[in-house]
Coordinates of C-alpha atoms in Angstrom, one line a residue:
X186 CA 27.3 -20.4 -102.0
X187 CA 24.7 -21.8 -104.4
X188 CA 21.4 -23.0 -103.1
X189 CA 18.3 -23.6 -105.1
X190 CA 14.7 -23.3 -103.8
X191 CA 14.4 -27.1 -103.2
X192 CA 17.5 -27.0 -100.9
X193 CA 16.2 -23.9 -99.2
X194 CA 12.9 -25.5 -98.6
X195 CA 14.7 -28.5 -97.0
X196 CA 16.8 -26.3 -94.8
X197 CA 13.8 -24.3 -93.6
X198 CA 11.9 -27.4 -92.8
X199 CA 14.8 -28.5 -90.6
X200 CA 14.7 -25.1 -88.9
X201 CA 18.1 -24.1 -90.0
X202 CA 18.8 -20.5 -88.9
X203 CA 21.6 -20.0 -91.4
X204 CA 19.9 -19.4 -94.8
X205 CA 21.8 -18.2 -97.8
X206 CA 20.1 -18.5 -101.2
X207 CA 21.3 -17.4 -104.7
X208 CA 20.8 -18.5 -108.2
X209 CA 24.1 -16.9 -109.4
X210 CA 27.1 -19.4 -109.5
X211 CA 29.6 -16.5 -109.6
X212 CA 28.3 -14.9 -106.4
X213 CA 30.0 -15.4 -103.1
X214 CA 27.7 -14.0 -100.5
X215 CA 30.0 -14.1 -97.5
X216 CA 30.6 -10.7 -96.0
X217 CA 28.1 -8.7 -98.0
X218 CA 26.5 -6.1 -95.7
X219 CA 25.1 -3.1 -97.6
X220 CA 24.4 -1.5 -101.0
X221 CA 26.5 1.6 -101.3
X222 CA 23.9 3.6 -103.3
X223 CA 21.2 2.8 -100.8
X224 CA 23.2 3.2 -97.6
X225 CA 20.5 5.4 -95.9
X226 CA 17.9 2.7 -96.4
X227 CA 20.1 -0.2 -95.2
X228 CA 21.1 1.7 -92.1
X229 CA 17.6 1.1 -90.8
X230 CA 18.3 -2.6 -91.0
X231 CA 15.2 -3.1 -93.2
X232 CA 15.0 -5.5 -96.1
X233 CA 14.3 -4.8 -99.7
X234 CA 14.0 -6.7 -102.9
X235 CA 17.1 -6.7 -105.1
X236 CA 17.8 -8.0 -108.6
X237 CA 20.5 -10.4 -109.4
X238 CA 22.5 -7.6 -111.1
X239 CA 22.2 -5.3 -108.1
X240 CA 23.5 -8.0 -105.8
X241 CA 26.4 -8.8 -108.1
X242 CA 27.2 -5.1 -108.4
X243 CA 27.1 -4.8 -104.6
X244 CA 29.5 -7.6 -104.2
X245 CA 32.1 -6.0 -106.5
X246 CA 31.6 -2.4 -105.2
X247 CA 31.5 -2.8 -101.4
X248 CA 34.0 -3.7 -98.8
X249 CA 31.8 -6.8 -98.2
X250 CA 31.2 -5.9 -94.5
X251 CA 28.4 -3.5 -94.1
X252 CA 25.1 -4.7 -95.6
X253 CA 22.8 -6.0 -92.9
X254 CA 20.3 -8.2 -94.7
X255 CA 19.2 -8.5 -98.3
X256 CA 15.8 -10.0 -98.6
X257 CA 12.7 -10.0 -100.8
X258 CA 9.4 -9.5 -99.1
X259 CA 8.3 -8.3 -95.7
X260 CA 10.2 -10.2 -93.0
X261 CA 10.7 -8.6 -89.5
X262 CA 14.4 -7.7 -89.4
X263 CA 14.5 -8.1 -85.6
X264 CA 14.0 -11.8 -86.2
X265 CA 17.5 -11.8 -87.8
X266 CA 19.3 -9.0 -86.0
X267 CA 18.3 -9.9 -82.5
X268 CA 19.1 -13.6 -82.9
X269 CA 22.4 -13.3 -84.7
X270 CA 21.4 -15.2 -87.8
X271 CA 23.5 -14.5 -90.9
X272 CA 21.2 -13.6 -93.8
X273 CA 18.4 -14.5 -96.1
X274 CA 19.1 -13.7 -99.7
X275 CA 16.5 -14.6 -102.3
X276 CA 16.7 -13.0 -105.7
X277 CA 13.7 -11.6 -107.6
X278 CA 13.8 -14.5 -110.0
X279 CA 12.7 -16.8 -107.1
X280 CA 9.1 -17.8 -106.5
X281 CA 8.9 -15.7 -103.4
X282 CA 5.4 -16.4 -102.4
X283 CA 6.1 -20.1 -101.6
X284 CA 9.5 -19.4 -100.2
X285 CA 8.6 -16.5 -98.0
X286 CA 5.6 -18.3 -96.5
X287 CA 8.2 -20.9 -95.4
X288 CA 10.6 -18.3 -94.2
X289 CA 8.1 -16.4 -92.1
X290 CA 6.6 -19.5 -90.6
X291 CA 10.0 -20.7 -89.6
X292 CA 10.9 -17.4 -87.9
X293 CA 7.6 -17.3 -86.1
X294 CA 8.2 -20.7 -84.7
X295 CA 11.7 -19.8 -83.6
X296 CA 10.5 -16.6 -81.9
X297 CA 7.7 -18.4 -80.2
X298 CA 10.0 -21.1 -78.9
X299 CA 12.7 -18.8 -77.6
X300 CA 10.0 -16.6 -75.9
X301 CA 8.7 -19.8 -74.2
X302 CA 12.2 -20.6 -72.9
X303 CA 12.9 -17.1 -71.8
X304 CA 9.6 -16.7 -70.0
X305 CA 10.2 -20.0 -68.2
X306 CA 13.7 -19.0 -67.2
X307 CA 12.6 -15.6 -65.9
X308 CA 9.5 -17.0 -64.0
X309 CA 11.7 -18.9 -61.5
X310 CA 10.1 -22.2 -62.4
X311 CA 11.8 -25.5 -61.5
X312 CA 14.5 -27.0 -63.7
X313 CA 12.2 -29.9 -64.4
X314 CA 9.5 -27.5 -65.7
X315 CA 12.0 -25.6 -67.7
X316 CA 13.4 -28.7 -69.4
X317 CA 9.8 -30.0 -70.0
X318 CA 9.3 -26.8 -72.1
X319 CA 12.7 -27.4 -73.8
X320 CA 11.8 -31.0 -74.6
X321 CA 8.6 -29.8 -76.3
X322 CA 10.6 -27.2 -78.3
X323 CA 13.2 -29.7 -79.5
X324 CA 10.6 -32.5 -79.9
X325 CA 13.1 -34.9 -78.3
X326 CA 13.4 -36.2 -74.7
X327 CA 16.1 -34.8 -72.4
X328 CA 17.9 -36.7 -69.7
X329 CA 19.8 -34.8 -67.0
X330 CA 22.8 -36.6 -65.5
X331 CA 24.7 -35.0 -62.7
X332 CA 28.5 -34.7 -62.5
X333 CA 29.0 -38.1 -60.8
X334 CA 26.9 -39.9 -63.4
X335 CA 23.6 -40.2 -61.5
X336 CA 20.4 -39.9 -63.3
X337 CA 18.6 -36.8 -62.1
X338 CA 15.4 -36.6 -64.1
X339 CA 14.1 -36.6 -67.6
X340 CA 11.9 -34.3 -69.6
X341 CA 9.6 -35.6 -72.4
X342 CA 8.8 -39.2 -72.9
X343 CA 11.8 -41.3 -72.0
X344 CA 11.2 -45.0 -71.5
X345 CA 13.4 -47.3 -69.4
X346 CA 15.0 -48.8 -72.6
X347 CA 15.8 -45.2 -73.7
X348 CA 17.4 -44.5 -70.4
X349 CA 19.5 -47.6 -70.8
X350 CA 20.6 -46.2 -74.2
X351 CA 21.6 -43.0 -72.4
X352 CA 24.0 -44.9 -70.2
X353 CA 25.4 -46.8 -73.3
X354 CA 25.8 -43.5 -75.1
X355 CA 27.6 -41.9 -72.1
X356 CA 29.9 -44.8 -71.8
X357 CA 30.6 -44.8 -75.5
X358 CA 31.6 -41.1 -75.3
X359 CA 33.8 -41.6 -72.3
X360 CA 31.4 -40.4 -69.6
X361 CA 31.0 -42.9 -66.8
X362 CA 29.7 -42.8 -63.3
X363 CA 32.7 -42.0 -61.0
X364 CA 32.3 -45.1 -59.0
X365 CA 33.1 -47.1 -62.1
X366 CA 36.4 -45.3 -62.8
X367 CA 39.9 -45.6 -61.4
X368 CA 41.5 -42.4 -60.1
X369 CA 43.5 -42.1 -63.3
X370 CA 40.3 -42.5 -65.4
X371 CA 38.5 -39.9 -63.2
X372 CA 41.3 -37.4 -63.8
X373 CA 41.1 -38.1 -67.6
X374 CA 37.3 -37.7 -67.6
X375 CA 37.5 -34.4 -65.7
X376 CA 40.2 -33.1 -68.0
X377 CA 38.0 -33.9 -71.0
X378 CA 34.9 -32.3 -69.6
X379 CA 36.6 -29.1 -68.5
X380 CA 38.4 -28.6 -71.8
X381 CA 35.2 -28.9 -73.9
X382 CA 34.5 -25.7 -75.7
X383 CA 32.1 -27.1 -78.2
X384 CA 29.0 -28.3 -76.3
X385 CA 28.0 -30.8 -78.9
X386 CA 31.1 -33.0 -79.3
X387 CA 33.4 -34.8 -77.0
X388 CA 37.1 -35.6 -77.6
X389 CA 38.1 -39.0 -76.2
X390 CA 41.7 -40.2 -76.6
X391 CA 42.4 -37.6 -79.1
X392 CA 39.5 -38.5 -81.4
X393 CA 36.4 -36.5 -81.9
X394 CA 33.4 -38.8 -81.4
X395 CA 30.4 -38.4 -83.7
X396 CA 27.3 -37.5 -81.9
X397 CA 24.6 -40.2 -81.7
X398 CA 23.0 -38.2 -78.9
X399 CA 23.8 -34.6 -78.1
X400 CA 25.6 -34.2 -74.8
X401 CA 25.7 -30.7 -73.2
X402 CA 27.6 -29.9 -70.0
X403 CA 26.2 -27.4 -67.6
X404 CA 28.5 -25.2 -65.6
X405 CA 28.1 -22.9 -62.6
X406 CA 31.0 -20.4 -62.6
X407 CA 33.3 -22.8 -64.5
X408 CA 32.4 -25.7 -62.2
X409 CA 30.7 -28.7 -63.9
X410 CA 27.3 -29.3 -62.3
X411 CA 25.6 -31.8 -64.6
X412 CA 25.1 -32.9 -68.1
X413 CA 22.1 -32.9 -70.4
X414 CA 21.7 -35.7 -72.8
X415 CA 19.3 -35.2 -75.7
X416 CA 17.7 -38.4 -76.9
X417 CA 16.0 -39.4 -80.1
X418 CA 17.7 -38.3 -83.3
X419 CA 20.8 -39.7 -84.9
X420 CA 21.5 -36.3 -86.3
X421 CA 20.4 -32.8 -85.3
X422 CA 19.8 -29.8 -87.6
X423 CA 21.8 -26.6 -87.1
X424 CA 18.6 -25.0 -85.9
X425 CA 18.2 -27.6 -83.2
X426 CA 21.8 -27.3 -82.1
X427 CA 21.4 -23.5 -82.0
X428 CA 18.4 -23.8 -79.7
X429 CA 20.2 -26.4 -77.5
X430 CA 23.2 -24.1 -77.1
X431 CA 20.7 -21.3 -76.2
X432 CA 19.1 -23.6 -73.6
X433 CA 22.5 -24.4 -72.2
X434 CA 23.3 -20.7 -71.7
X435 CA 19.9 -20.1 -70.1
X436 CA 20.3 -22.9 -67.6
X437 CA 23.8 -21.8 -66.7
X438 CA 22.6 -18.3 -66.1
X439 CA 20.0 -19.8 -63.7
X440 CA 22.7 -21.7 -61.9
X441 CA 24.7 -18.5 -61.5
X442 CA 22.0 -17.0 -59.4
X443 CA 22.9 -19.5 -56.7
X444 CA 26.4 -18.2 -56.0
X445 CA 25.9 -18.4 -52.3
X446 CA 26.1 -22.2 -52.5
X447 CA 29.6 -22.2 -53.8
X448 CA 30.9 -23.5 -50.5
X449 CA 28.7 -26.5 -50.8
X450 CA 29.4 -29.5 -53.1
X451 CA 29.6 -28.3 -56.7
X452 CA 26.7 -30.4 -57.9
X453 CA 24.5 -29.0 -55.2
X454 CA 25.1 -25.4 -56.1
X455 CA 21.6 -25.0 -57.3
X456 CA 20.4 -25.0 -53.7
X457 CA 18.9 -28.4 -52.8
X458 CA 19.5 -29.4 -49.2
X459 CA 19.1 -32.9 -47.7
X460 CA 18.2 -33.0 -44.0
X461 CA 19.0 -36.6 -43.3
X462 CA 18.2 -38.3 -40.0
X463 CA 21.5 -40.2 -40.4
X464 CA 23.5 -37.1 -40.9
X465 CA 25.6 -35.5 -38.1
X466 CA 25.4 -32.2 -39.9
X467 CA 21.8 -31.2 -40.4
X468 CA 22.7 -29.5 -43.7
X469 CA 24.0 -32.3 -45.9
X470 CA 24.0 -31.4 -49.6
X471 CA 22.8 -34.0 -52.1
X472 CA 23.7 -34.5 -55.8
X473 CA 21.1 -33.5 -58.3
X474 CA 17.4 -32.9 -58.1
X475 CA 14.7 -35.1 -56.6
X476 CA 13.7 -37.5 -59.4
X477 CA 10.0 -37.4 -60.4
X478 CA 9.7 -41.1 -59.9
X479 CA 11.5 -41.1 -56.6
X480 CA 10.6 -44.3 -54.7
X481 CA 11.8 -43.5 -51.3
X482 CA 14.9 -45.8 -51.3
X483 CA 16.9 -42.9 -50.0
X484 CA 15.4 -42.2 -46.6
X485 CA 14.9 -38.4 -46.7
X486 CA 13.6 -36.8 -43.6
X487 CA 13.2 -33.4 -45.3
X488 CA 14.2 -31.9 -48.6
X489 CA 13.8 -28.2 -49.1
X490 CA 14.5 -25.5 -51.6
X491 CA 14.2 -22.1 -49.8
X492 CA 11.7 -19.7 -51.2
X493 CA 12.9 -16.5 -53.0
X494 CA 15.9 -15.7 -50.8
X495 CA 19.0 -14.0 -52.1
X496 CA 21.1 -15.5 -49.4
X497 CA 20.7 -18.9 -47.8
X498 CA 22.6 -18.9 -44.5
X499 CA 23.0 -21.9 -42.3
X500 CA 21.2 -20.0 -39.5
X501 CA 18.2 -19.3 -41.8
X502 CA 18.0 -22.9 -42.9
X503 CA 18.1 -24.2 -39.3
X504 CA 15.4 -21.7 -38.2
X505 CA 13.1 -22.8 -41.0
X506 CA 13.8 -26.5 -41.0
X507 CA 14.2 -27.3 -37.3
X508 CA 10.5 -27.1 -36.4
X509 CA 9.5 -29.1 -39.5
X510 CA 12.2 -31.7 -38.8
X511 CA 10.8 -32.0 -35.3
X512 CA 7.2 -32.4 -36.6
X513 CA 7.7 -35.0 -39.3
X514 CA 8.9 -38.5 -39.0
X515 CA 8.3 -39.7 -42.5
X516 CA 10.3 -38.8 -45.6
X517 CA 9.2 -35.3 -46.8
X518 CA 10.0 -33.0 -49.7
X519 CA 9.0 -29.4 -50.2
X520 CA 9.6 -27.5 -53.4
X521 CA 9.6 -23.7 -53.7
X522 CA 7.6 -21.1 -55.5
X523 CA 4.3 -22.9 -56.3
X524 CA 5.9 -26.1 -57.5
X525 CA 4.5 -29.4 -56.3
X526 CA 5.4 -30.5 -52.7
X527 CA 5.9 -34.1 -51.9
X528 CA 4.7 -35.3 -48.4
X529 CA 4.9 -39.0 -47.6
X530 CA 2.7 -39.7 -44.6
X531 CA 3.5 -42.2 -41.9
X532 CA -0.2 -42.4 -41.0
X533 CA -3.4 -41.4 -42.7
X534 CA -4.7 -39.4 -39.7
X535 CA -2.1 -36.6 -39.6
X536 CA -4.3 -33.5 -39.5
X537 CA -2.5 -32.1 -36.5
X538 CA 0.8 -32.4 -38.4
X539 CA -0.6 -30.7 -41.4
X540 CA -1.8 -27.8 -39.3
X541 CA 1.7 -27.4 -37.8
X542 CA 3.3 -27.6 -41.3
X543 CA 0.9 -25.0 -42.6
X544 CA 1.8 -22.6 -39.8
X545 CA 5.6 -23.0 -40.3
X546 CA 5.3 -22.7 -44.1
X547 CA 3.3 -19.5 -43.8
X548 CA 5.6 -17.9 -41.3
X549 CA 8.7 -18.7 -43.4
X550 CA 7.5 -17.8 -46.8
X551 CA 7.3 -21.3 -48.2
X552 CA 4.5 -22.5 -50.4
X553 CA 2.7 -25.8 -50.0
X554 CA 1.5 -28.1 -52.7
X555 CA 0.3 -31.6 -53.5
X556 CA 2.2 -34.9 -53.6
X557 CA 3.6 -35.5 -57.1
X558 CA 3.0 -39.3 -56.8
X559 CA 0.9 -41.7 -54.8
X560 CA 1.7 -45.3 -54.0
X561 CA -1.9 -46.4 -54.1
X562 CA -5.4 -45.0 -54.0
X563 CA -5.8 -45.6 -50.3
X564 CA -3.8 -42.4 -49.8
X565 CA -6.6 -40.3 -51.4
X566 CA -7.6 -38.9 -48.0
X567 CA -4.1 -37.7 -47.4
X568 CA -3.9 -36.2 -50.9
X569 CA -7.1 -34.4 -50.3
X570 CA -5.7 -32.9 -47.1
X571 CA -2.6 -31.8 -49.0
X572 CA -4.8 -30.3 -51.7
X573 CA -6.8 -28.3 -49.2
X574 CA -3.7 -27.1 -47.5
X575 CA -2.4 -25.8 -50.8
X576 CA -5.6 -24.1 -51.6
X577 CA -5.6 -22.4 -48.2
X578 CA -2.0 -21.2 -48.6
X579 CA -2.3 -19.7 -52.1
X580 CA -3.7 -16.2 -52.5
X581 CA -6.9 -16.9 -54.5
X582 CA -7.6 -13.5 -56.3
X583 CA -4.1 -12.9 -57.7
X584 CA -3.3 -16.6 -58.4
X585 CA -6.6 -17.9 -59.7
X586 CA -5.0 -19.1 -63.0
X587 CA -2.1 -20.6 -61.1
X588 CA -4.4 -22.3 -58.7
X589 CA -6.3 -24.0 -61.5
X590 CA -3.1 -25.2 -63.1
X591 CA -2.0 -26.5 -59.7
X592 CA -5.2 -28.4 -59.2
X593 CA -4.9 -29.8 -62.8
X594 CA -1.5 -31.2 -61.9
X595 CA -3.0 -32.9 -58.9
X596 CA -5.7 -34.4 -61.1
X597 CA -3.2 -35.8 -63.5
X598 CA -1.0 -37.3 -60.8
X599 CA -3.9 -39.1 -59.2
X600 CA -5.4 -40.2 -62.4
X601 CA -2.2 -41.9 -63.5
X602 CA -2.3 -44.0 -60.3
X603 CA -6.0 -44.8 -60.8
X604 CA -5.4 -46.0 -64.3
X605 CA -3.0 -48.7 -62.9
X606 CA -5.1 -49.6 -59.8
X607 CA -8.4 -51.1 -58.8
X608 CA -10.4 -48.4 -57.2
X609 CA -12.3 -49.5 -54.0
X610 CA -16.0 -48.9 -54.5
X611 CA -16.2 -47.4 -51.0
X612 CA -14.1 -44.5 -52.2
X613 CA -16.4 -43.6 -55.1
X614 CA -19.9 -42.1 -55.5
X615 CA -21.8 -44.8 -57.3
X616 CA -24.7 -42.6 -58.5
X617 CA -22.3 -40.2 -60.2
X618 CA -20.4 -43.1 -61.8
X619 CA -23.6 -44.6 -63.2
X620 CA -24.8 -41.2 -64.5
X621 CA -21.5 -40.6 -66.3
X622 CA -21.9 -43.8 -68.3
X623 CA -24.3 -42.0 -70.6
X624 CA -21.3 -39.8 -71.7
X625 CA -23.5 -36.9 -72.7
X626 CA -21.4 -33.9 -73.7
X627 CA -23.3 -31.4 -71.5
X628 CA -23.3 -33.8 -68.5
X629 CA -19.5 -34.4 -68.8
X630 CA -19.0 -30.7 -68.9
X631 CA -21.0 -30.3 -65.7
X632 CA -19.0 -33.0 -64.0
X633 CA -15.9 -31.1 -64.9
X634 CA -17.5 -28.0 -63.3
X635 CA -18.2 -30.0 -60.2
X636 CA -14.6 -31.0 -59.9
X637 CA -13.4 -27.4 -60.2
X638 CA -16.0 -26.4 -57.6
X639 CA -14.7 -29.1 -55.2
X640 CA -11.1 -28.1 -55.8
X641 CA -12.0 -24.5 -55.0
X642 CA -13.1 -25.7 -51.5
X643 CA -16.9 -25.6 -52.4
X644 CA -16.7 -21.9 -53.0
X645 CA -19.0 -20.8 -55.9
X646 CA -17.3 -17.4 -56.5
X647 CA -13.8 -18.9 -56.7
X648 CA -14.9 -21.8 -58.9
X649 CA -16.8 -19.5 -61.3
X650 CA -13.7 -17.4 -61.7
X651 CA -11.6 -20.5 -62.5
X652 CA -14.2 -21.6 -65.0
X653 CA -14.7 -18.1 -66.4
X654 CA -18.5 -18.4 -66.1
X655 CA -21.1 -16.5 -64.1
X656 CA -21.6 -17.6 -60.5
X657 CA -25.4 -18.1 -61.1
X658 CA -24.7 -20.2 -64.2
X659 CA -22.4 -22.5 -62.2
X660 CA -24.9 -22.7 -59.4
X661 CA -27.8 -23.7 -61.8
X662 CA -25.7 -26.4 -63.4
X663 CA -24.6 -28.0 -60.1
X664 CA -28.2 -27.8 -58.7
X665 CA -29.4 -29.9 -61.7
X666 CA -26.6 -32.4 -61.2
X667 CA -27.2 -32.6 -57.4
X668 CA -30.9 -33.5 -58.0
X669 CA -29.8 -36.3 -60.5
X670 CA -27.6 -38.0 -57.9
X671 CA -29.5 -37.0 -54.8
X672 CA -26.8 -35.1 -53.0
X673 CA -26.6 -31.5 -51.9
X674 CA -23.1 -30.2 -52.9
X675 CA -23.2 -27.2 -50.5
X676 CA -23.6 -29.4 -47.4
X677 CA -21.0 -32.2 -47.9
X678 CA -19.2 -33.8 -45.1
X679 CA -15.5 -34.7 -45.5
X680 CA -16.1 -38.3 -46.7
X681 CA -18.7 -37.2 -49.2
X682 CA -16.4 -34.4 -50.4
X683 CA -13.5 -36.8 -51.0
X684 CA -15.7 -39.4 -52.6
X685 CA -17.2 -36.9 -55.1
X686 CA -13.8 -35.4 -55.9
X687 CA -12.2 -38.8 -56.6
X688 CA -15.2 -39.9 -58.7
X689 CA -14.9 -36.8 -60.8
X690 CA -11.2 -37.5 -61.4
X691 CA -11.9 -41.1 -62.4
X692 CA -14.7 -40.0 -64.8
X693 CA -12.5 -37.4 -66.5
X694 CA -9.5 -39.7 -66.6
X695 CA -11.6 -42.4 -68.4
X696 CA -13.0 -39.9 -70.9
X697 CA -9.6 -38.5 -71.9

């Protein structure tokens, strides 16, 4: 294989993990594993500089199967051995300074990305959060389609027009929603999907379709659950495909953890349960995950993912869900393990219900959170109650970082609504809004401190931990701000608390 430095540079810039470089046209590098006269060195799987003559000599003198990696410069061998990449071979005649900078930067990026995905998979985060990380890694949006062709959710920026192109692409490749297919077509589709060994191509009518978008099926113990569709590029580099294949394996390993759901519908094997008021059986599995932009057209009464349980028996689910089902009349969704919880209220004044929910969640190991979307800003009081419930339920000392992240998610959700809505003046603190118009850097920083202080329930110690500043420093800053707007932050009633918090969100949303 012949590859000059210009081609090598292009390959590296495309994050191609298979890199073979030589300036010798006679040299076939395939299969070279070790230099016989330096076997003791190569057995450590370290890399040394070699001349062109040494490399050619090694090719003719070895059985072509034992040299681990030939390389010039100092590159961590585990980046190659652990990941299964083939080799980097650059002769001493190369301008190694430029080349090795590129090589090492590429490997560092790969290691960082794979560590991110591994940490996310091991942390027990939601599939949505996991795919959000994957989307940032691939720098391309991902759409998840379940096995009957329903859109589940997307990761990354995916517009409505892009989603339309997902459907067009799926239809082009022979993947259709089941309700659009005849029985014969469904059998043909299932046969095609189940026989796919290459995750990046699909055979339709005996022809291998070229990939416009990469389609990756996800299985749980050989049962098709859903399909990921990667959007954005007409072609993918080998490096991107390698990472996508890695992602597929990671997600399937997560699905495998939910083996107790094999008796349920295949597409529900990841453990999402729909408790529907119209269902005779209180445990009615649904297909796919709750979409982020769920609009309530499907009238859920309750949607739950149980929290850190190895087995999910029907008795356990009934014990946990029955009291909640009796309490709530509006559509409700809870999500496990510190993820956001969606609660759609039927009335604004539902403090008693929240108290009962909090008690049931605590006693059954479920974690409460904040609504992931709001229909309008008049629900800010309800959102505030949810936020307080979440802060009460989460252990502050051990989860301080997580608590701050959680509160930031709440801020982003509400700000996205405020950006599209006219905010009633009665909900805002007019003095603070006027003061923020000066846009002084120190003042804006203090307003941010105030928001964190309010999110921490008005607790100086907790807020100072979140902000990583001394308690007295925070107290001094907020005292100065309180004098400017004529309000004592340590003696707020509920309406003042909500008004200040909402105003801080609006100010920070406008400044970003």
